[in-house]
């Protein structure tokens, strides 16, 4: 299936771009919540951030979309089955019907990135 | 579900005042926005990753009039769902019962 593309060596970034400087992770978000919101220990801030993402994930798992104003919408879409091809062998295969998650950035976020 | 619904749920789950839950949820998305603005990648384990993709300018059309318009180069965020969430969304179907994995017969 589509995710079968060969992985490049982890040591060599596939496409060096400006975004290679730093990758934000959950730890960075926890740090921000800890510093900017305050009132919690770091451990508490970590648990809180975990609960927020768990809540989002559970909602999406139920097939419900999430609209974050100013950021974007996470939408669960139903895809019909279709005929695809194994890109390596050219052999026809049926890609089963599935549910996928897509993200549509808000106009506000798009403007921020291009301002 | 909107951001206010999310705030409400988080507030109930963590027994936090609504205002506090709101600051937390806002801080999370503000942090992500700041990161994307700097051109950084975001990787949230178990959720997915965001990266900025650069698009060149191209000649588009005004869908109403059909007139050709020059579309300026732009940067857009691209979200790639994480493996775990991808499977959960696909198997979810509103029930807790995970769909059986299709057997992959390899020699």
mmCIF file of C-alpha atoms in Angstrom:
data_model
loop_
_atom_site.group_PDB
_atom_site.id
_atom_site.type_symbol
_atom_site.label_atom_id
_atom_site.label_comp_id
_atom_site.label_asym_id
_atom_site.label_seq_id
_atom_site.Cartn_x
_atom_site.Cartn_y
_atom_site.Cartn_z
ATOM 1 C CA UNK A 1 0.000 0.000 0.000
ATOM 2 C CA UNK A 2 0.935 3.626 -0.253
ATOM 3 C CA UNK A 3 2.993 3.824 2.933
ATOM 4 C CA UNK A 4 5.433 1.257 1.558
ATOM 5 C CA UNK A 5 7.798 3.803 0.050
ATOM 6 C CA UNK A 6 11.387 3.037 0.985
ATOM 7 C CA UNK A 7 12.556 4.994 3.983
ATOM 8 C CA UNK A 8 15.699 7.078 3.553
ATOM 9 C CA UNK A 9 18.437 6.612 6.070
ATOM 10 C CA UNK A 10 17.474 8.444 9.276
ATOM 11 C CA UNK A 11 20.863 10.143 9.231
ATOM 12 C CA UNK A 12 20.263 11.782 5.904
ATOM 13 C CA UNK A 13 17.293 14.125 5.715
ATOM 14 C CA UNK A 14 15.441 13.532 2.459
ATOM 15 C CA UNK A 15 14.845 17.149 1.538
ATOM 16 C CA UNK A 16 16.831 19.716 3.454
ATOM 17 C CA UNK A 17 14.610 22.743 3.900
ATOM 18 C CA UNK A 18 14.441 25.662 6.244
ATOM 19 C CA UNK A 19 12.321 23.493 8.517
ATOM 20 C CA UNK A 20 15.297 21.312 9.362
ATOM 21 C CA UNK A 21 16.403 23.709 12.069
ATOM 22 C CA UNK A 22 14.185 22.310 14.717
ATOM 23 C CA UNK A 23 11.262 19.988 15.166
ATOM 24 C CA UNK A 24 8.706 20.917 17.753
ATOM 25 C CA UNK A 25 7.659 17.967 19.872
ATOM 26 C CA UNK A 26 5.155 17.406 22.635
ATOM 27 C CA UNK A 27 7.915 18.223 25.141
ATOM 28 C CA UNK A 28 8.180 21.755 23.688
ATOM 29 C CA UNK A 29 4.434 22.219 23.955
ATOM 30 C CA UNK A 30 4.522 20.988 27.563
ATOM 31 C CA UNK A 31 7.293 23.495 28.277
ATOM 32 C CA UNK A 32 5.180 26.311 26.850
ATOM 33 C CA UNK A 33 2.111 25.303 28.857
ATOM 34 C CA UNK A 34 4.278 25.077 31.965
ATOM 35 C CA UNK A 35 5.815 28.524 31.435
ATOM 36 C CA UNK A 36 2.989 30.511 29.895
ATOM 37 C CA UNK A 37 -0.103 29.138 31.602
ATOM 38 C CA UNK A 38 1.592 28.323 34.873
ATOM 39 C CA UNK A 39 0.174 26.947 38.094
ATOM 40 C CA UNK A 40 1.308 23.391 37.402
ATOM 41 C CA UNK A 41 4.389 21.296 37.894
ATOM 42 C CA UNK A 42 6.113 20.086 34.738
ATOM 43 C CA UNK A 43 4.752 16.608 35.316
ATOM 44 C CA UNK A 44 1.221 18.021 35.627
ATOM 45 C CA UNK A 45 1.678 20.100 32.483
ATOM 46 C CA UNK A 46 2.778 16.948 30.645
ATOM 47 C CA UNK A 47 -0.278 15.028 31.854
ATOM 48 C CA UNK A 48 -2.557 17.903 30.859
ATOM 49 C CA UNK A 49 -1.163 18.113 27.327
ATOM 50 C CA UNK A 50 -1.566 14.348 27.044
ATOM 51 C CA UNK A 51 -5.238 14.619 28.050
ATOM 52 C CA UNK A 52 -5.850 17.329 25.445
ATOM 53 C CA UNK A 53 -4.411 15.210 22.625
ATOM 54 C CA UNK A 54 -6.169 12.078 23.930
ATOM 55 C CA UNK A 55 -9.477 13.937 23.850
ATOM 56 C CA UNK A 56 -8.824 15.060 20.285
ATOM 57 C CA UNK A 57 -7.842 11.552 19.205
ATOM 58 C CA UNK A 58 -10.882 9.927 20.820
ATOM 59 C CA UNK A 59 -13.158 12.393 19.066
ATOM 60 C CA UNK A 60 -11.584 11.732 15.677
ATOM 61 C CA UNK A 61 -11.712 8.002 16.330
ATOM 62 C CA UNK A 62 -15.482 8.296 16.665
ATOM 63 C CA UNK A 63 -15.524 9.859 13.199
ATOM 64 C CA UNK A 64 -16.285 13.353 14.512
ATOM 65 C CA UNK A 65 -14.492 16.347 13.040
ATOM 66 C CA UNK A 66 -12.645 18.922 15.131
ATOM 67 C CA UNK A 67 -12.765 22.598 14.295
ATOM 68 C CA UNK A 68 -10.117 24.756 15.909
ATOM 69 C CA UNK A 69 -10.881 28.329 14.966
ATOM 70 C CA UNK A 70 -7.794 30.203 13.829
ATOM 71 C CA UNK A 71 -5.889 26.971 13.266
ATOM 72 C CA UNK A 72 -7.835 24.562 11.102
ATOM 73 C CA UNK A 73 -10.177 21.599 10.883
ATOM 74 C CA UNK A 74 -9.361 17.932 11.350
ATOM 75 C CA UNK A 75 -11.844 16.015 9.249
ATOM 76 C CA UNK A 76 -12.492 12.281 9.046
ATOM 77 C CA UNK A 77 -13.376 11.231 5.508
ATOM 78 C CA UNK A 78 -14.787 7.992 4.202
ATOM 79 C CA UNK A 79 -13.010 6.762 1.110
ATOM 80 C CA UNK A 80 -14.569 4.226 -1.224
ATOM 81 C CA UNK A 81 -12.574 1.241 -2.311
ATOM 82 C CA UNK A 82 -10.720 1.724 -5.555
ATOM 83 C CA UNK A 83 -8.354 -0.052 -7.846
ATOM 84 C CA UNK A 84 -4.743 0.910 -7.423
ATOM 85 C CA UNK A 85 -1.437 -0.463 -8.513
ATOM 86 C CA UNK A 86 1.599 -1.735 -6.768
ATOM 87 C CA UNK A 87 4.069 0.921 -7.961
ATOM 88 C CA UNK A 88 6.906 -1.602 -7.868
ATOM 89 C CA UNK A 89 5.326 -4.410 -9.878
ATOM 90 C CA UNK A 90 2.510 -2.604 -11.689
ATOM 91 C CA UNK A 91 0.164 -5.263 -10.452
ATOM 92 C CA UNK A 92 -3.450 -4.154 -9.942
ATOM 93 C CA UNK A 93 -4.759 -4.345 -6.406
ATOM 94 C CA UNK A 94 -8.011 -3.293 -4.806
ATOM 95 C CA UNK A 95 -7.500 -0.634 -2.178
ATOM 96 C CA UNK A 96 -10.160 -1.288 0.428
ATOM 97 C CA UNK A 97 -12.667 1.304 1.624
ATOM 98 C CA UNK A 98 -11.244 3.211 4.546
ATOM 99 C CA UNK A 99 -11.529 6.186 6.822
ATOM 100 C CA UNK A 100 -8.805 8.753 6.687
ATOM 101 C CA UNK A 101 -7.981 11.869 8.661
ATOM 102 C CA UNK A 102 -7.284 15.091 6.825
ATOM 103 C CA UNK A 103 -6.316 18.560 8.015
ATOM 104 C CA UNK A 104 -7.566 21.714 6.388
ATOM 105 C CA UNK A 105 -5.704 24.798 7.593
ATOM 106 C CA UNK A 106 -7.825 27.842 8.405
ATOM 107 C CA UNK A 107 -7.570 31.004 6.314
ATOM 108 C CA UNK A 108 -6.119 32.714 9.396
ATOM 109 C CA UNK A 109 -3.279 30.201 9.616
ATOM 110 C CA UNK A 110 -2.643 30.430 5.890
ATOM 111 C CA UNK A 111 -2.404 34.203 6.180
ATOM 112 C CA UNK A 112 -0.031 33.931 9.134
ATOM 113 C CA UNK A 113 2.286 31.691 7.121
ATOM 114 C CA UNK A 114 2.271 33.983 4.131
ATOM 115 C CA UNK A 115 2.095 37.372 5.842
ATOM 116 C CA UNK B 1 -16.462 19.427 17.892
ATOM 117 C CA UNK B 2 -15.309 23.018 18.196
ATOM 118 C CA UNK B 3 -12.504 24.457 20.262
ATOM 119 C CA UNK B 4 -15.006 25.471 22.976
ATOM 120 C CA UNK B 5 -16.309 21.893 23.137
ATOM 121 C CA UNK B 6 -12.756 20.678 23.501
ATOM 122 C CA UNK B 7 -12.102 23.205 26.262
ATOM 123 C CA UNK B 8 -15.265 22.079 28.046
ATOM 124 C CA UNK B 9 -14.237 18.408 27.868
ATOM 125 C CA UNK B 10 -10.705 19.114 29.027
ATOM 126 C CA UNK B 11 -12.033 21.222 31.896
ATOM 127 C CA UNK B 12 -14.356 18.396 33.017
ATOM 128 C CA UNK B 13 -11.779 15.674 32.667
ATOM 129 C CA UNK B 14 -9.085 17.478 34.582
ATOM 130 C CA UNK B 15 -11.391 19.221 37.052
ATOM 131 C CA UNK B 16 -9.960 22.564 36.021
ATOM 132 C CA UNK B 17 -11.762 25.906 35.834
ATOM 133 C CA UNK B 18 -12.976 26.635 32.324
ATOM 134 C CA UNK B 19 -10.695 29.657 31.994
ATOM 135 C CA UNK B 20 -7.650 27.577 32.845
ATOM 136 C CA UNK B 21 -8.601 24.875 30.349
ATOM 137 C CA UNK B 22 -9.089 27.576 27.748
ATOM 138 C CA UNK B 23 -5.608 29.010 28.377
ATOM 139 C CA UNK B 24 -4.120 25.537 28.042
ATOM 140 C CA UNK B 25 -5.860 24.654 24.785
ATOM 141 C CA UNK B 26 -5.043 28.076 23.339
ATOM 142 C CA UNK B 27 -1.420 27.764 24.431
ATOM 143 C CA UNK B 28 -1.109 24.410 22.658
ATOM 144 C CA UNK B 29 -2.415 25.678 19.327
ATOM 145 C CA UNK B 30 -0.606 29.007 19.639
ATOM 146 C CA UNK B 31 2.650 27.118 20.190
ATOM 147 C CA UNK B 32 2.039 25.045 17.099
ATOM 148 C CA UNK B 33 1.217 28.110 15.047
ATOM 149 C CA UNK B 34 4.398 29.872 16.187
ATOM 150 C CA UNK B 35 6.423 26.856 15.258
ATOM 151 C CA UNK B 36 4.923 26.619 11.779
ATOM 152 C CA UNK B 37 5.438 30.338 11.258
ATOM 153 C CA UNK B 38 9.152 29.806 11.907
ATOM 154 C CA UNK B 39 9.083 27.071 9.292
ATOM 155 C CA UNK B 40 9.575 24.348 11.879
ATOM 156 C CA UNK B 41 8.242 20.861 11.712
ATOM 157 C CA UNK B 42 5.956 19.603 14.470
ATOM 158 C CA UNK B 43 5.906 16.018 15.554
ATOM 159 C CA UNK B 44 3.345 14.839 18.082
ATOM 160 C CA UNK B 45 3.853 11.183 18.964
ATOM 161 C CA UNK B 46 0.669 9.203 18.561
ATOM 162 C CA UNK B 47 -1.026 12.023 16.697
ATOM 163 C CA UNK B 48 0.857 13.090 13.610
ATOM 164 C CA UNK B 49 3.232 15.632 12.185
ATOM 165 C CA UNK B 50 2.987 18.986 10.483
ATOM 166 C CA UNK B 51 5.413 20.457 8.037
ATOM 167 C CA UNK B 52 5.499 23.503 5.839
ATOM 168 C CA UNK B 53 5.318 22.867 2.137
ATOM 169 C CA UNK B 54 6.383 25.501 -0.332
ATOM 170 C CA UNK B 55 4.302 26.004 -3.436
ATOM 171 C CA UNK B 56 5.564 27.835 -6.479
ATOM 172 C CA UNK B 57 3.512 30.443 -8.252
ATOM 173 C CA UNK B 58 1.285 29.174 -11.010
ATOM 174 C CA UNK B 59 -1.362 30.440 -13.353
ATOM 175 C CA UNK B 60 -4.788 29.691 -11.931
ATOM 176 C CA UNK B 61 -8.228 30.810 -12.921
ATOM 177 C CA UNK B 62 -10.945 32.775 -11.286
ATOM 178 C CA UNK B 63 -13.563 30.031 -10.905
ATOM 179 C CA UNK B 64 -16.402 32.488 -11.429
ATOM 180 C CA UNK B 65 -15.186 34.295 -14.513
ATOM 181 C CA UNK B 66 -12.616 31.875 -15.881
ATOM 182 C CA UNK B 67 -10.082 34.710 -16.110
ATOM 183 C CA UNK B 68 -6.474 33.612 -15.703
ATOM 184 C CA UNK B 69 -4.886 34.851 -12.491
ATOM 185 C CA UNK B 70 -1.331 34.633 -11.269
ATOM 186 C CA UNK B 71 -1.295 32.628 -8.020
ATOM 187 C CA UNK B 72 1.567 33.847 -5.807
ATOM 188 C CA UNK B 73 4.040 31.392 -4.275
ATOM 189 C CA UNK B 74 2.840 30.282 -0.866
ATOM 190 C CA UNK B 75 3.624 28.227 2.200
ATOM 191 C CA UNK B 76 1.003 25.821 3.463
ATOM 192 C CA UNK B 77 1.005 23.484 6.432
ATOM 193 C CA UNK B 78 0.756 19.808 5.576
ATOM 194 C CA UNK B 79 -0.484 17.333 8.170
ATOM 195 C CA UNK B 80 0.494 13.705 8.093
ATOM 196 C CA UNK B 81 -1.483 11.518 10.426
ATOM 197 C CA UNK B 82 0.542 9.253 12.715
ATOM 198 C CA UNK B 83 0.405 5.492 12.251
ATOM 199 C CA UNK B 84 -1.395 4.824 15.504
ATOM 200 C CA UNK B 85 -4.104 7.441 14.973
ATOM 201 C CA UNK B 86 -4.455 6.466 11.332
ATOM 202 C CA UNK B 87 -5.299 2.938 12.402
ATOM 203 C CA UNK B 88 -7.584 4.094 15.179
ATOM 204 C CA UNK B 89 -9.558 6.345 12.833
ATOM 205 C CA UNK B 90 -9.889 3.604 10.259
ATOM 206 C CA UNK B 91 -10.843 0.925 12.763
ATOM 207 C CA UNK B 92 -12.923 3.189 14.952
ATOM 208 C CA UNK B 93 -16.346 3.380 13.286
ATOM 209 C CA UNK B 94 -17.805 4.789 16.468
ATOM 210 C CA UNK B 95 -17.381 1.522 18.333
ATOM 211 C CA UNK B 96 -14.664 0.283 20.623
ATOM 212 C CA UNK B 97 -14.303 -2.904 18.663
ATOM 213 C CA UNK B 98 -11.093 -2.861 16.638
ATOM 214 C CA UNK B 99 -11.486 -4.274 13.157
ATOM 215 C CA UNK B 100 -9.438 -7.388 12.565
ATOM 216 C CA UNK B 101 -6.174 -6.738 10.793
ATOM 217 C CA UNK B 102 -5.988 -8.104 7.278
ATOM 218 C CA UNK B 103 -3.467 -10.915 7.289
ATOM 219 C CA UNK B 104 -0.387 -10.089 5.277
ATOM 220 C CA UNK B 105 0.946 -13.308 3.899
ATOM 221 C CA UNK B 106 4.627 -12.971 3.290
ATOM 222 C CA UNK B 107 6.973 -15.841 2.786
#
